[in-house]
mmCIF file of C-alpha atoms (C1' of nucleotides) in Angstrom:
data_model
loop_
_atom_site.group_PDB
_atom_site.id
_atom_site.type_symbol
_atom_site.label_atom_id
_atom_site.label_comp_id
_atom_site.label_asym_id
_atom_site.label_seq_id
_atom_site.Cartn_x
_atom_site.Cartn_y
_atom_site.Cartn_z
ATOM 1 C CA UNK A 116 12.074 11.026 3.378
ATOM 2 C CA UNK A 117 12.000 10.778 7.103
ATOM 3 C CA UNK A 118 11.300 8.184 9.697
ATOM 4 C CA UNK A 119 8.257 8.612 11.893
ATOM 5 C CA UNK A 120 8.514 9.854 15.451
ATOM 6 C CA UNK A 121 7.079 6.485 16.302
ATOM 7 C CA UNK A 122 10.283 4.830 15.155
ATOM 8 C CA UNK A 123 12.358 7.521 16.789
ATOM 9 C CA UNK A 124 10.659 6.977 20.127
ATOM 10 C CA UNK A 125 10.804 3.225 19.736
ATOM 11 C CA UNK A 126 14.556 3.465 19.537
ATOM 12 C CA UNK A 127 14.732 5.748 22.535
ATOM 13 C CA UNK A 128 12.727 3.309 24.596
ATOM 14 C CA UNK A 129 15.013 0.482 23.624
ATOM 15 C CA UNK A 130 18.057 2.563 24.391
ATOM 16 C CA UNK A 131 16.675 3.475 27.760
ATOM 17 C CA UNK A 132 16.017 -0.148 28.545
ATOM 18 C CA UNK A 133 19.450 -1.126 27.344
ATOM 19 C CA UNK A 134 20.992 1.433 29.642
ATOM 20 C CA UNK A 135 18.813 0.149 32.474
ATOM 21 C CA UNK A 136 19.973 -3.402 32.145
ATOM 22 C CA UNK A 137 22.363 -3.202 35.055
ATOM 23 C CA UNK A 138 19.821 -1.656 37.390
ATOM 24 C CA UNK A 139 17.885 -3.738 39.824
ATOM 25 C CA UNK A 140 14.593 -2.062 39.062
ATOM 26 C CA UNK A 141 13.270 -2.313 35.503
ATOM 27 C CA UNK A 142 12.629 0.860 33.539
ATOM 28 C CA UNK A 143 9.070 2.113 33.588
ATOM 29 C CA UNK A 144 6.983 3.819 30.950
ATOM 30 C CA UNK A 145 6.360 6.811 33.183
ATOM 31 C CA UNK A 146 10.056 7.210 33.768
ATOM 32 C CA UNK A 147 10.896 7.209 30.069
ATOM 33 C CA UNK A 148 7.958 9.423 29.210
ATOM 34 C CA UNK A 149 9.145 11.966 31.691
ATOM 35 C CA UNK A 150 12.769 11.746 30.610
ATOM 36 C CA UNK A 151 11.801 12.578 27.053
ATOM 37 C CA UNK A 152 8.791 14.775 27.694
ATOM 38 C CA UNK A 153 6.330 12.512 25.882
ATOM 39 C CA UNK A 154 2.867 11.572 27.043
ATOM 40 C CA UNK A 155 2.667 8.355 29.006
ATOM 41 C CA UNK A 156 -0.377 7.323 27.061
ATOM 42 C CA UNK A 157 1.299 7.613 23.725
ATOM 43 C CA UNK A 158 4.478 5.953 24.835
ATOM 44 C CA UNK A 159 2.504 3.039 26.166
ATOM 45 C CA UNK A 160 1.355 2.146 22.689
ATOM 46 C CA UNK A 161 4.888 2.208 21.439
ATOM 47 C CA UNK A 162 5.980 -0.026 24.261
ATOM 48 C CA UNK A 163 3.160 -2.428 23.536
ATOM 49 C CA UNK A 164 4.287 -2.703 19.959
ATOM 50 C CA UNK A 165 7.847 -3.377 20.962
ATOM 51 C CA UNK A 166 6.567 -5.966 23.366
ATOM 52 C CA UNK A 167 4.512 -7.516 20.585
ATOM 53 C CA UNK A 168 7.655 -7.702 18.485
ATOM 54 C CA UNK A 169 9.333 -9.736 21.170
ATOM 55 C CA UNK A 170 11.878 -7.074 21.968
ATOM 56 C CA UNK A 171 10.606 -6.089 25.382
ATOM 57 C CA UNK A 172 9.199 -7.921 28.330
ATOM 58 C CA UNK A 173 6.643 -5.983 30.320
ATOM 59 C CA UNK A 174 5.522 -6.737 33.829
ATOM 60 C CA UNK A 175 2.495 -5.162 35.436
ATOM 61 C CA UNK A 176 1.914 -3.964 38.914
ATOM 62 C CA UNK A 177 4.106 -2.455 41.544
ATOM 63 C CA UNK A 178 7.754 -3.101 40.881
ATOM 64 C CA UNK A 179 6.942 -3.872 37.271
ATOM 65 C CA UNK A 180 8.272 -2.236 34.171
ATOM 66 C CA UNK A 181 10.198 -2.989 31.037
ATOM 67 C CA UNK A 182 13.141 -5.184 30.277
ATOM 68 C CA UNK A 183 14.897 -6.143 27.077
ATOM 69 C CA UNK A 184 14.253 -9.714 26.076
ATOM 70 C CA UNK A 185 17.586 -10.019 24.308
ATOM 71 C CA UNK A 186 21.020 -8.601 25.068
ATOM 72 C CA UNK A 187 21.509 -5.157 23.543
ATOM 73 C CA UNK A 188 24.315 -6.254 21.257
ATOM 74 C CA UNK A 189 21.995 -8.722 19.536
ATOM 75 C CA UNK A 190 19.279 -6.187 18.771
ATOM 76 C CA UNK A 191 19.931 -4.971 15.246
ATOM 77 C CA UNK A 192 18.855 -1.481 14.275
ATOM 78 C CA UNK A 193 17.818 -2.439 10.770
ATOM 79 C CA UNK A 194 15.438 -5.046 12.056
ATOM 80 C CA UNK A 195 13.841 -2.644 14.480
ATOM 81 C CA UNK A 196 13.349 0.016 11.830
ATOM 82 C CA UNK A 197 11.929 -2.482 9.379
ATOM 83 C CA UNK A 198 9.338 -3.419 11.964
ATOM 84 C CA UNK A 199 8.435 -0.089 13.518
ATOM 85 C CA UNK A 200 8.343 1.938 10.341
ATOM 86 C CA UNK A 201 4.955 1.482 8.748
ATOM 87 C CA UNK A 202 5.357 2.704 5.219
ATOM 88 C CA UNK A 203 8.116 1.668 2.862
ATOM 89 C CA UNK A 204 6.126 2.719 -0.169
ATOM 90 C CA UNK A 205 8.887 4.868 -1.563
ATOM 91 C CA UNK A 206 6.762 6.048 -4.478
ATOM 92 C CA UNK A 207 3.290 5.313 -5.715
ATOM 93 C CA UNK A 208 4.226 2.373 -7.899
ATOM 94 C CA UNK A 209 5.475 0.417 -4.892
ATOM 95 C CA UNK A 210 1.902 0.061 -3.722
ATOM 96 C CA UNK A 211 0.362 -2.484 -6.051
ATOM 97 C CA UNK A 212 -3.028 -1.740 -4.540
ATOM 98 C CA UNK A 213 -3.195 1.961 -5.327
ATOM 99 C CA UNK A 214 -0.725 2.314 -8.129
ATOM 100 C CA UNK A 215 -1.890 4.429 -11.032
ATOM 101 C CA UNK A 216 1.480 5.206 -12.583
ATOM 102 C CA UNK A 217 1.224 4.565 -16.274
ATOM 103 C CA UNK A 218 4.898 3.869 -16.531
ATOM 104 C CA UNK A 219 4.670 0.931 -14.183
ATOM 105 C CA UNK A 220 6.639 -1.934 -15.577
ATOM 106 C CA UNK A 221 8.269 0.270 -18.168
ATOM 107 C CA UNK A 222 10.536 2.433 -16.099
ATOM 108 C CA UNK A 223 13.388 1.374 -13.883
ATOM 109 C CA UNK A 224 12.761 3.677 -10.997
ATOM 110 C CA UNK A 225 11.274 1.051 -8.766
ATOM 111 C CA UNK A 226 14.270 -1.187 -9.104
ATOM 112 C CA UNK A 227 16.677 1.622 -8.366
ATOM 113 C CA UNK A 228 14.773 2.760 -5.300
ATOM 114 C CA UNK A 229 14.485 -0.741 -3.994
ATOM 115 C CA UNK A 230 18.201 -1.185 -4.363
ATOM 116 C CA UNK A 231 18.815 2.125 -2.612
ATOM 117 C CA UNK A 232 16.528 1.183 0.242
ATOM 118 C CA UNK A 233 18.342 -2.111 0.613
ATOM 119 C CA UNK A 234 21.637 -0.304 0.968
ATOM 120 C CA UNK A 235 20.084 1.996 3.523
ATOM 121 C CA UNK A 236 18.881 -0.828 5.710
ATOM 122 C CA UNK A 237 22.101 -2.687 5.174
ATOM 123 C CA UNK A 238 23.934 0.065 7.027
ATOM 124 C CA UNK A 239 21.503 -0.130 9.897
ATOM 125 C CA UNK A 240 21.907 -3.875 9.962
ATOM 126 C CA UNK A 241 25.487 -3.261 10.970
ATOM 127 C CA UNK A 242 24.524 -1.354 14.093
ATOM 128 C CA UNK A 243 23.209 -2.796 17.329
ATOM 129 C CA UNK A 244 21.451 -1.228 20.246
ATOM 130 C CA UNK A 245 24.622 -1.625 22.265
ATOM 131 C CA UNK A 246 26.486 0.492 19.723
ATOM 132 C CA UNK A 247 23.971 3.279 20.099
ATOM 133 C CA UNK A 248 24.243 3.447 23.833
ATOM 134 C CA UNK A 249 28.007 3.114 24.044
ATOM 135 C CA UNK A 250 29.509 6.341 25.340
ATOM 136 C CA UNK A 251 30.776 8.527 22.549
ATOM 137 C CA UNK A 252 33.833 9.537 24.560
ATOM 138 C CA UNK A 253 37.091 7.649 24.816
ATOM 139 C CA UNK A 254 36.849 3.943 25.458
ATOM 140 C CA UNK A 255 39.722 3.942 27.906
ATOM 141 C CA UNK A 256 39.003 4.926 31.451
ATOM 142 C CA UNK A 257 36.396 2.201 31.767
ATOM 143 C CA UNK A 258 33.437 3.243 33.924
ATOM 144 C CA UNK A 259 31.122 5.885 32.593
ATOM 145 C CA UNK A 260 30.561 8.531 35.187
ATOM 146 C CA UNK A 261 28.860 11.350 33.370
ATOM 147 C CA UNK A 262 25.113 11.859 33.440
ATOM 148 C CA UNK A 263 23.001 11.560 30.278
ATOM 149 C CA UNK A 264 19.621 13.285 30.612
ATOM 150 C CA UNK A 265 17.564 10.894 28.494
ATOM 151 C CA UNK A 266 18.933 7.723 30.012
ATOM 152 C CA UNK A 267 18.573 6.231 33.476
ATOM 153 C CA UNK A 268 21.058 7.644 35.917
ATOM 154 C CA UNK A 269 24.039 5.446 36.501
ATOM 155 C CA UNK A 270 23.564 5.983 40.205
ATOM 156 C CA UNK A 271 23.009 2.435 41.361
ATOM 157 C CA UNK A 272 26.634 2.012 42.227
ATOM 158 C CA UNK A 273 26.780 5.268 44.098
ATOM 159 C CA UNK A 274 23.510 4.521 45.844
ATOM 160 C CA UNK A 275 24.627 1.090 46.798
ATOM 161 C CA UNK A 276 27.890 2.501 48.038
ATOM 162 C CA UNK A 277 26.176 5.163 50.082
ATOM 163 C CA UNK A 278 23.825 2.598 51.524
ATOM 164 C CA UNK A 279 26.747 0.622 52.705
ATOM 165 C CA UNK A 280 28.480 3.603 54.111
ATOM 166 C CA UNK A 281 25.233 4.600 55.787
ATOM 167 C CA UNK A 282 25.265 1.402 57.701
ATOM 168 C CA UNK A 283 23.224 -1.100 55.715
ATOM 169 C CA UNK A 284 19.585 -0.109 55.959
ATOM 170 C CA UNK A 285 17.324 -2.938 54.881
ATOM 171 C CA UNK A 286 15.013 -2.566 51.882
ATOM 172 C CA UNK B 78 10.039 6.467 4.953
ATOM 173 C CA UNK B 79 8.726 7.448 1.598
ATOM 174 C CA UNK B 80 9.410 10.064 -1.000
ATOM 175 C CA UNK B 81 6.769 12.682 -1.635
ATOM 176 C CA UNK B 82 4.508 12.529 -4.649
ATOM 177 C CA UNK B 83 6.152 15.773 -5.567
ATOM 178 C CA UNK B 84 9.420 13.960 -6.176
ATOM 179 C CA UNK B 85 7.610 11.123 -7.873
ATOM 180 C CA UNK B 86 5.926 13.482 -10.294
ATOM 181 C CA UNK B 87 9.113 15.435 -10.816
ATOM 182 C CA UNK B 88 10.752 12.296 -12.075
ATOM 183 C CA UNK B 89 7.843 11.480 -14.327
ATOM 184 C CA UNK B 90 8.014 14.911 -15.888
ATOM 185 C CA UNK B 91 11.699 14.513 -16.529
ATOM 186 C CA UNK B 92 11.182 11.081 -17.986
ATOM 187 C CA UNK B 93 8.483 12.372 -20.253
ATOM 188 C CA UNK B 94 10.723 15.132 -21.465
ATOM 189 C CA UNK B 95 13.570 12.718 -21.972
ATOM 190 C CA UNK B 96 11.362 10.515 -24.072
ATOM 191 C CA UNK B 97 10.229 13.570 -26.027
ATOM 192 C CA UNK B 98 13.717 14.614 -26.961
ATOM 193 C CA UNK B 99 13.500 13.204 -30.444
ATOM 194 C CA UNK B 100 10.172 14.822 -31.174
ATOM 195 C CA UNK B 101 9.955 18.076 -33.053
ATOM 196 C CA UNK B 102 7.381 19.555 -30.725
ATOM 197 C CA UNK B 103 8.402 19.994 -27.079
ATOM 198 C CA UNK B 104 6.379 18.279 -24.377
ATOM 199 C CA UNK B 105 3.685 20.376 -22.734
ATOM 200 C CA UNK B 106 2.396 20.495 -19.217
ATOM 201 C CA UNK B 107 -1.137 19.741 -20.314
ATOM 202 C CA UNK B 108 0.050 16.714 -22.180
ATOM 203 C CA UNK B 109 1.916 15.280 -19.222
ATOM 204 C CA UNK B 110 -0.871 16.149 -16.822
ATOM 205 C CA UNK B 111 -3.319 14.255 -18.945
ATOM 206 C CA UNK B 112 -1.007 11.307 -19.478
ATOM 207 C CA UNK B 113 -0.725 10.837 -15.735
ATOM 208 C CA UNK B 114 -4.114 12.088 -14.651
ATOM 209 C CA UNK B 115 -2.755 14.922 -12.536
ATOM 210 C CA UNK B 116 -4.105 18.446 -12.406
ATOM 211 C CA UNK B 117 -2.447 20.878 -14.766
ATOM 212 C CA UNK B 118 -2.282 23.473 -12.035
ATOM 213 C CA UNK B 119 -0.401 21.254 -9.669
ATOM 214 C CA UNK B 120 1.959 19.935 -12.267
ATOM 215 C CA UNK B 121 2.806 23.466 -13.309
ATOM 216 C CA UNK B 122 4.342 24.133 -9.927
ATOM 217 C CA UNK B 123 6.453 21.050 -10.209
ATOM 218 C CA UNK B 124 7.621 22.064 -13.643
ATOM 219 C CA UNK B 125 8.483 25.543 -12.403
ATOM 220 C CA UNK B 126 10.634 24.041 -9.705
ATOM 221 C CA UNK B 127 12.453 21.821 -12.147
ATOM 222 C CA UNK B 128 12.952 24.829 -14.337
ATOM 223 C CA UNK B 129 14.303 26.748 -11.361
ATOM 224 C CA UNK B 130 16.745 23.927 -10.775
ATOM 225 C CA UNK B 131 18.081 24.357 -14.280
ATOM 226 C CA UNK B 132 16.867 20.980 -15.432
ATOM 227 C CA UNK B 133 14.142 22.144 -17.765
ATOM 228 C CA UNK B 134 13.791 24.917 -20.235
ATOM 229 C CA UNK B 135 10.284 26.254 -20.631
ATOM 230 C CA UNK B 136 9.020 28.319 -23.510
ATOM 231 C CA UNK B 137 5.771 30.206 -23.388
ATOM 232 C CA UNK B 138 3.186 30.770 -26.001
ATOM 233 C CA UNK B 139 1.855 28.687 -28.790
ATOM 234 C CA UNK B 140 4.250 25.979 -29.830
ATOM 235 C CA UNK B 141 6.006 26.284 -26.504
ATOM 236 C CA UNK B 142 6.561 23.640 -23.897
ATOM 237 C CA UNK B 143 9.278 21.859 -21.983
ATOM 238 C CA UNK B 144 12.686 20.638 -22.965
ATOM 239 C CA UNK B 145 15.524 19.128 -20.995
ATOM 240 C CA UNK B 146 18.441 21.474 -20.609
ATOM 241 C CA UNK B 147 20.928 18.646 -20.413
ATOM 242 C CA UNK B 148 21.120 15.281 -22.138
ATOM 243 C CA UNK B 149 19.238 12.599 -20.235
ATOM 244 C CA UNK B 150 22.320 10.531 -19.551
ATOM 245 C CA UNK B 151 23.860 13.401 -17.607
ATOM 246 C CA UNK B 152 20.891 13.934 -15.306
ATOM 247 C CA UNK B 153 21.634 11.980 -12.177
ATOM 248 C CA UNK B 154 18.761 10.618 -10.151
ATOM 249 C CA UNK B 155 20.425 11.237 -6.796
ATOM 250 C CA UNK B 156 20.862 14.905 -7.556
ATOM 251 C CA UNK B 157 17.259 15.286 -8.572
ATOM 252 C CA UNK B 158 15.977 13.591 -5.454
ATOM 253 C CA UNK B 159 18.251 15.621 -3.217
ATOM 254 C CA UNK B 160 16.750 18.756 -4.714
ATOM 255 C CA UNK B 161 13.091 17.899 -5.025
ATOM 256 C CA UNK B 162 12.724 16.111 -1.733
ATOM 257 C CA UNK B 163 12.150 18.694 0.936
ATOM 258 C CA UNK B 164 12.756 16.941 4.183
ATOM 259 C CA UNK B 165 15.792 14.838 4.986
ATOM 260 C CA UNK B 166 15.231 15.171 8.707
ATOM 261 C CA UNK B 167 15.388 11.462 9.322
ATOM 262 C CA UNK B 168 14.626 11.842 12.994
ATOM 263 C CA UNK B 169 14.077 14.722 15.357
ATOM 264 C CA UNK B 170 17.698 15.201 16.296
ATOM 265 C CA UNK B 171 18.638 15.986 12.698
ATOM 266 C CA UNK B 172 16.782 19.259 12.991
ATOM 267 C CA UNK B 173 19.006 21.458 15.123
ATOM 268 C CA UNK B 174 16.228 24.027 15.299
ATOM 269 C CA UNK B 175 13.535 21.860 16.865
ATOM 270 C CA UNK B 176 15.538 19.111 18.446
ATOM 271 C CA UNK B 177 14.466 18.175 21.952
ATOM 272 C CA UNK B 178 16.039 14.748 22.156
ATOM 273 C CA UNK B 179 17.895 14.526 25.417
ATOM 274 C CA UNK B 180 20.270 11.975 24.053
ATOM 275 C CA UNK B 181 21.547 14.349 21.419
ATOM 276 C CA UNK B 182 25.295 14.126 21.247
ATOM 277 C CA UNK B 183 25.329 11.029 23.387
ATOM 278 C CA UNK B 184 23.857 8.434 21.090
ATOM 279 C CA UNK B 185 25.143 7.261 17.767
ATOM 280 C CA UNK B 186 21.872 7.051 15.937
ATOM 281 C CA UNK B 187 22.384 10.218 13.998
ATOM 282 C CA UNK B 188 25.693 9.062 12.618
ATOM 283 C CA UNK B 189 24.293 5.714 11.608
ATOM 284 C CA UNK B 190 21.285 7.224 9.870
ATOM 285 C CA UNK B 191 23.407 9.745 8.072
ATOM 286 C CA UNK B 192 25.628 6.984 6.826
ATOM 287 C CA UNK B 193 22.610 4.976 5.720
ATOM 288 C CA UNK B 194 21.150 7.945 3.891
ATOM 289 C CA UNK B 195 24.457 8.470 2.136
ATOM 290 C CA UNK B 196 24.420 4.904 0.890
ATOM 291 C CA UNK B 197 20.868 5.356 -0.283
ATOM 292 C CA UNK B 198 21.659 8.392 -2.354
ATOM 293 C CA UNK B 199 24.842 6.794 -3.564
ATOM 294 C CA UNK B 200 22.810 4.176 -5.350
ATOM 295 C CA UNK B 201 20.663 6.826 -6.982
ATOM 296 C CA UNK B 202 23.786 8.664 -8.002
ATOM 297 C CA UNK B 203 24.582 5.699 -10.184
ATOM 298 C CA UNK B 204 21.366 6.025 -12.173
ATOM 299 C CA UNK B 205 20.604 8.586 -14.850
ATOM 300 C CA UNK B 206 17.397 9.685 -16.444
ATOM 301 C CA UNK B 207 18.394 7.831 -19.579
ATOM 302 C CA UNK B 208 18.594 4.597 -17.599
ATOM 303 C CA UNK B 209 15.068 5.075 -16.341
ATOM 304 C CA UNK B 210 13.586 5.575 -19.749
ATOM 305 C CA UNK B 211 15.518 2.841 -21.515
ATOM 306 C CA UNK B 212 13.157 0.080 -22.576
ATOM 307 C CA UNK B 213 13.119 -2.789 -20.116
ATOM 308 C CA UNK B 214 12.980 -5.329 -22.924
ATOM 309 C CA UNK B 215 15.910 -6.755 -24.846
ATOM 310 C CA UNK B 216 18.484 -4.311 -26.112
ATOM 311 C CA UNK B 217 18.896 -6.051 -29.425
ATOM 312 C CA UNK B 218 16.403 -5.291 -32.125
ATOM 313 C CA UNK B 219 17.156 -1.598 -31.865
ATOM 314 C CA UNK B 220 14.074 0.575 -32.363
ATOM 315 C CA UNK B 221 11.398 0.560 -29.714
ATOM 316 C CA UNK B 222 8.026 0.020 -31.247
ATOM 317 C CA UNK B 223 5.698 -0.621 -28.333
ATOM 318 C CA UNK B 224 3.513 2.067 -26.818
ATOM 319 C CA UNK B 225 4.031 3.259 -23.251
ATOM 320 C CA UNK B 226 0.962 5.016 -21.818
ATOM 321 C CA UNK B 227 2.711 7.578 -19.645
ATOM 322 C CA UNK B 228 5.265 8.627 -22.211
ATOM 323 C CA UNK B 229 4.920 10.479 -25.493
ATOM 324 C CA UNK B 230 3.995 8.212 -28.343
ATOM 325 C CA UNK B 231 6.936 7.186 -30.467
ATOM 326 C CA UNK B 232 4.876 8.048 -33.499
ATOM 327 C CA UNK B 233 7.083 10.679 -35.059
ATOM 328 C CA UNK B 234 8.801 8.170 -37.238
ATOM 329 C CA UNK B 235 5.565 6.579 -38.315
ATOM 330 C CA UNK B 236 3.996 9.963 -38.878
ATOM 331 C CA UNK B 237 6.943 11.205 -40.832
ATOM 332 C CA UNK B 238 6.937 8.041 -42.853
ATOM 333 C CA UNK B 239 3.253 8.338 -43.604
ATOM 334 C CA UNK B 240 3.748 11.943 -44.531
ATOM 335 C CA UNK B 241 6.355 10.928 -47.031
ATOM 336 C CA UNK B 242 4.215 8.188 -48.432
ATOM 337 C CA UNK B 243 1.327 10.630 -48.524
ATOM 338 C CA UNK B 244 3.333 12.815 -50.792
ATOM 339 C CA UNK B 245 5.062 15.400 -48.645
ATOM 340 C CA UNK B 246 2.460 17.809 -47.311
ATOM 341 C CA UNK B 247 4.014 20.997 -46.044
ATOM 342 C CA UNK B 248 3.679 22.025 -42.394
ATOM 343 C "C1'" DT C 233 -6.895 39.175 -32.196
ATOM 344 C "C1'" DT C 234 -7.298 34.631 -30.885
ATOM 345 C "C1'" DA C 235 -5.694 30.280 -29.230
ATOM 346 C "C1'" DA C 236 -2.215 27.872 -26.927
ATOM 347 C "C1'" DA C 237 1.148 27.746 -24.051
ATOM 348 C "C1'" DG C 238 3.593 28.874 -19.460
ATOM 349 C "C1'" DG C 239 3.283 31.593 -14.694
ATOM 350 C "C1'" DT C 240 1.348 33.255 -10.182
ATOM 351 C "C1'" DT C 241 -1.423 33.531 -6.214
ATOM 352 C "C1'" DC C 242 -4.489 32.155 -2.788
ATOM 353 C "C1'" DA C 243 -7.518 29.013 -0.561
ATOM 354 C "C1'" DT C 244 -8.836 24.467 0.600
ATOM 355 C "C1'" DT C 245 -8.685 19.589 1.308
ATOM 356 C "C1'" DT C 246 -6.733 15.371 2.833
ATOM 357 C "C1'" DG C 247 -4.723 11.826 5.456
ATOM 358 C "C1'" DA C 248 -1.293 9.930 8.138
ATOM 359 C "C1'" DA C 249 0.772 10.703 12.203
ATOM 360 C "C1'" DA C 250 0.565 12.230 16.642
ATOM 361 C "C1'" DT C 251 -1.654 13.125 20.825
ATOM 362 C "C1'" DG C 252 -4.836 13.068 24.756
ATOM 363 C "C1'" DA C 253 -8.349 11.402 27.997
ATOM 364 C "C1'" DA C 254 -10.659 8.059 30.244
ATOM 365 C "C1'" DT C 255 -10.833 3.677 31.942
ATOM 366 C "C1'" DA C 256 -9.736 -1.283 32.686
ATOM 367 C "C1'" DT C 257 -6.637 -4.806 34.462
ATOM 368 C "C1'" DA C 258 -2.865 -6.824 37.035
ATOM 369 C "C1'" DT C 259 0.475 -7.078 40.895
ATOM 370 C "C1'" DT C 260 2.691 -6.078 45.147
ATOM 371 C "C1'" DA C 261 3.066 -4.439 49.754
ATOM 372 C "C1'" DA C 262 1.220 -2.880 53.914
ATOM 373 C "C1'" DT D 284 -8.609 -5.917 51.883
ATOM 374 C "C1'" DT D 285 -7.065 -1.806 50.530
ATOM 375 C "C1'" DA D 286 -3.852 1.493 48.482
ATOM 376 C "C1'" DA D 287 -0.359 2.256 45.347
ATOM 377 C "C1'" DT D 288 1.945 1.372 41.164
ATOM 378 C "C1'" DA D 289 2.296 -0.320 36.971
ATOM 379 C "C1'" DT D 290 0.800 -2.037 32.324
ATOM 380 C "C1'" DA D 291 -3.213 -2.397 28.806
ATOM 381 C "C1'" DT D 292 -7.131 -0.843 25.912
ATOM 382 C "C1'" DT D 293 -10.238 2.064 23.612
ATOM 383 C "C1'" DC D 294 -11.926 6.010 21.485
ATOM 384 C "C1'" DA D 295 -11.747 10.697 20.159
ATOM 385 C "C1'" DT D 296 -9.214 14.614 18.709
ATOM 386 C "C1'" DT D 297 -5.583 17.493 16.990
ATOM 387 C "C1'" DT D 298 -1.985 18.764 13.963
ATOM 388 C "C1'" DC D 299 0.644 19.680 10.008
ATOM 389 C "C1'" DA D 300 2.827 18.864 5.831
ATOM 390 C "C1'" DA D 301 1.553 17.528 1.564
ATOM 391 C "C1'" DA D 302 -1.529 17.681 -1.974
ATOM 392 C "C1'" DT D 303 -4.955 19.762 -4.636
ATOM 393 C "C1'" DG D 304 -8.008 23.076 -6.951
ATOM 394 C "C1'" DA D 305 -9.624 27.457 -8.876
ATOM 395 C "C1'" DA D 306 -9.043 31.704 -10.716
ATOM 396 C "C1'" DC D 307 -6.516 34.739 -13.090
ATOM 397 C "C1'" DC D 308 -2.133 36.864 -15.376
ATOM 398 C "C1'" DT D 309 1.500 36.876 -19.147
ATOM 399 C "C1'" DT D 310 3.709 35.567 -23.375
ATOM 400 C "C1'" DT D 311 3.945 34.142 -28.162
ATOM 401 C "C1'" DA D 312 2.817 32.182 -32.747
ATOM 402 C "C1'" DA D 313 -0.377 32.022 -36.279
#
DNA sequence: TTAAAGGTTCATTTGAAATGAATATATTAA
DNA sequence: TTAATATATTCATTTCAAATGAACCTTTAA
């Protein structure tokens, strides 16, 4: 009864991208891989899947990277999990193909588990990517200042400010 | 996102025992193993666990077997699953020991998943073993007559009847 | 004393998930 | 046109929990 790391990482990628939305540069696979200590190669496949699902936009080449295709508050957790998680065969009898349970059709387990699973996903349907990334601390005070290791640094502002104060170098 | 076969089989054992309650002879491991095409050896371990959980009573020796320790309608599915299922580590960050997620404590995924899991089990807490075994067909008509492959045959009545009509052989 | 039952231990297999390595393709900037 | 940076693809390999199997021990009723 656990989600795959695949799903776990998928969510982290999305969160990273969500937190990168304000930045000028898009997030890159290498960046995220490093932030979470995962292999670039592996993470690439996850990103490709998310891209295939229409959640991410990827752009190749220098200056490329990843961007969310929809605003974070419209990306629903339940939907993501439904799509990244491969196996919802809660017990054997869910898999019509390989089912050998002799009670199939006689017992009410399947119905109960299906109902339970529905409730599970229902909860996740009430959560969006934006909710996940929102700072856990107090809402008042506005701007988030603190640094979160697994997310892009909120330095753009500072950098931009320092650029200005440094006398406007071109880029 | 699936339960282990271990849990699946655990439930089948319990169901078998529940359906055997009326019989004079207790259910046996060999019987259940054969009914479901599982190895005796493997099923024994499952039975021992259920026994350890106080759900089953086992008696050794000839004439021995398995019996539920509590009436079927008091055995709650959620409780069983909570105890037979080994791993509720929905994602990495649930496992304090091995967690490496750098967002730990910053993102709200854990809370959402915990909530979802609670709802899941909540549904199963509303189902008892008796519910699972109850015939799916109409409630009226009383006595179940049909034969269910994975459960003990409801022959006792018929057998007893035939015994009577055969003139009361001793046993 | 034998047959039928549960009980224990150890080794092995299996399969999905996870990972890694190598390489191809696209894009931008100098 | 070349170098650098980024995504994209393919194939092989590793890992680990779960599942299984085999052999043998213990208990009990007939």
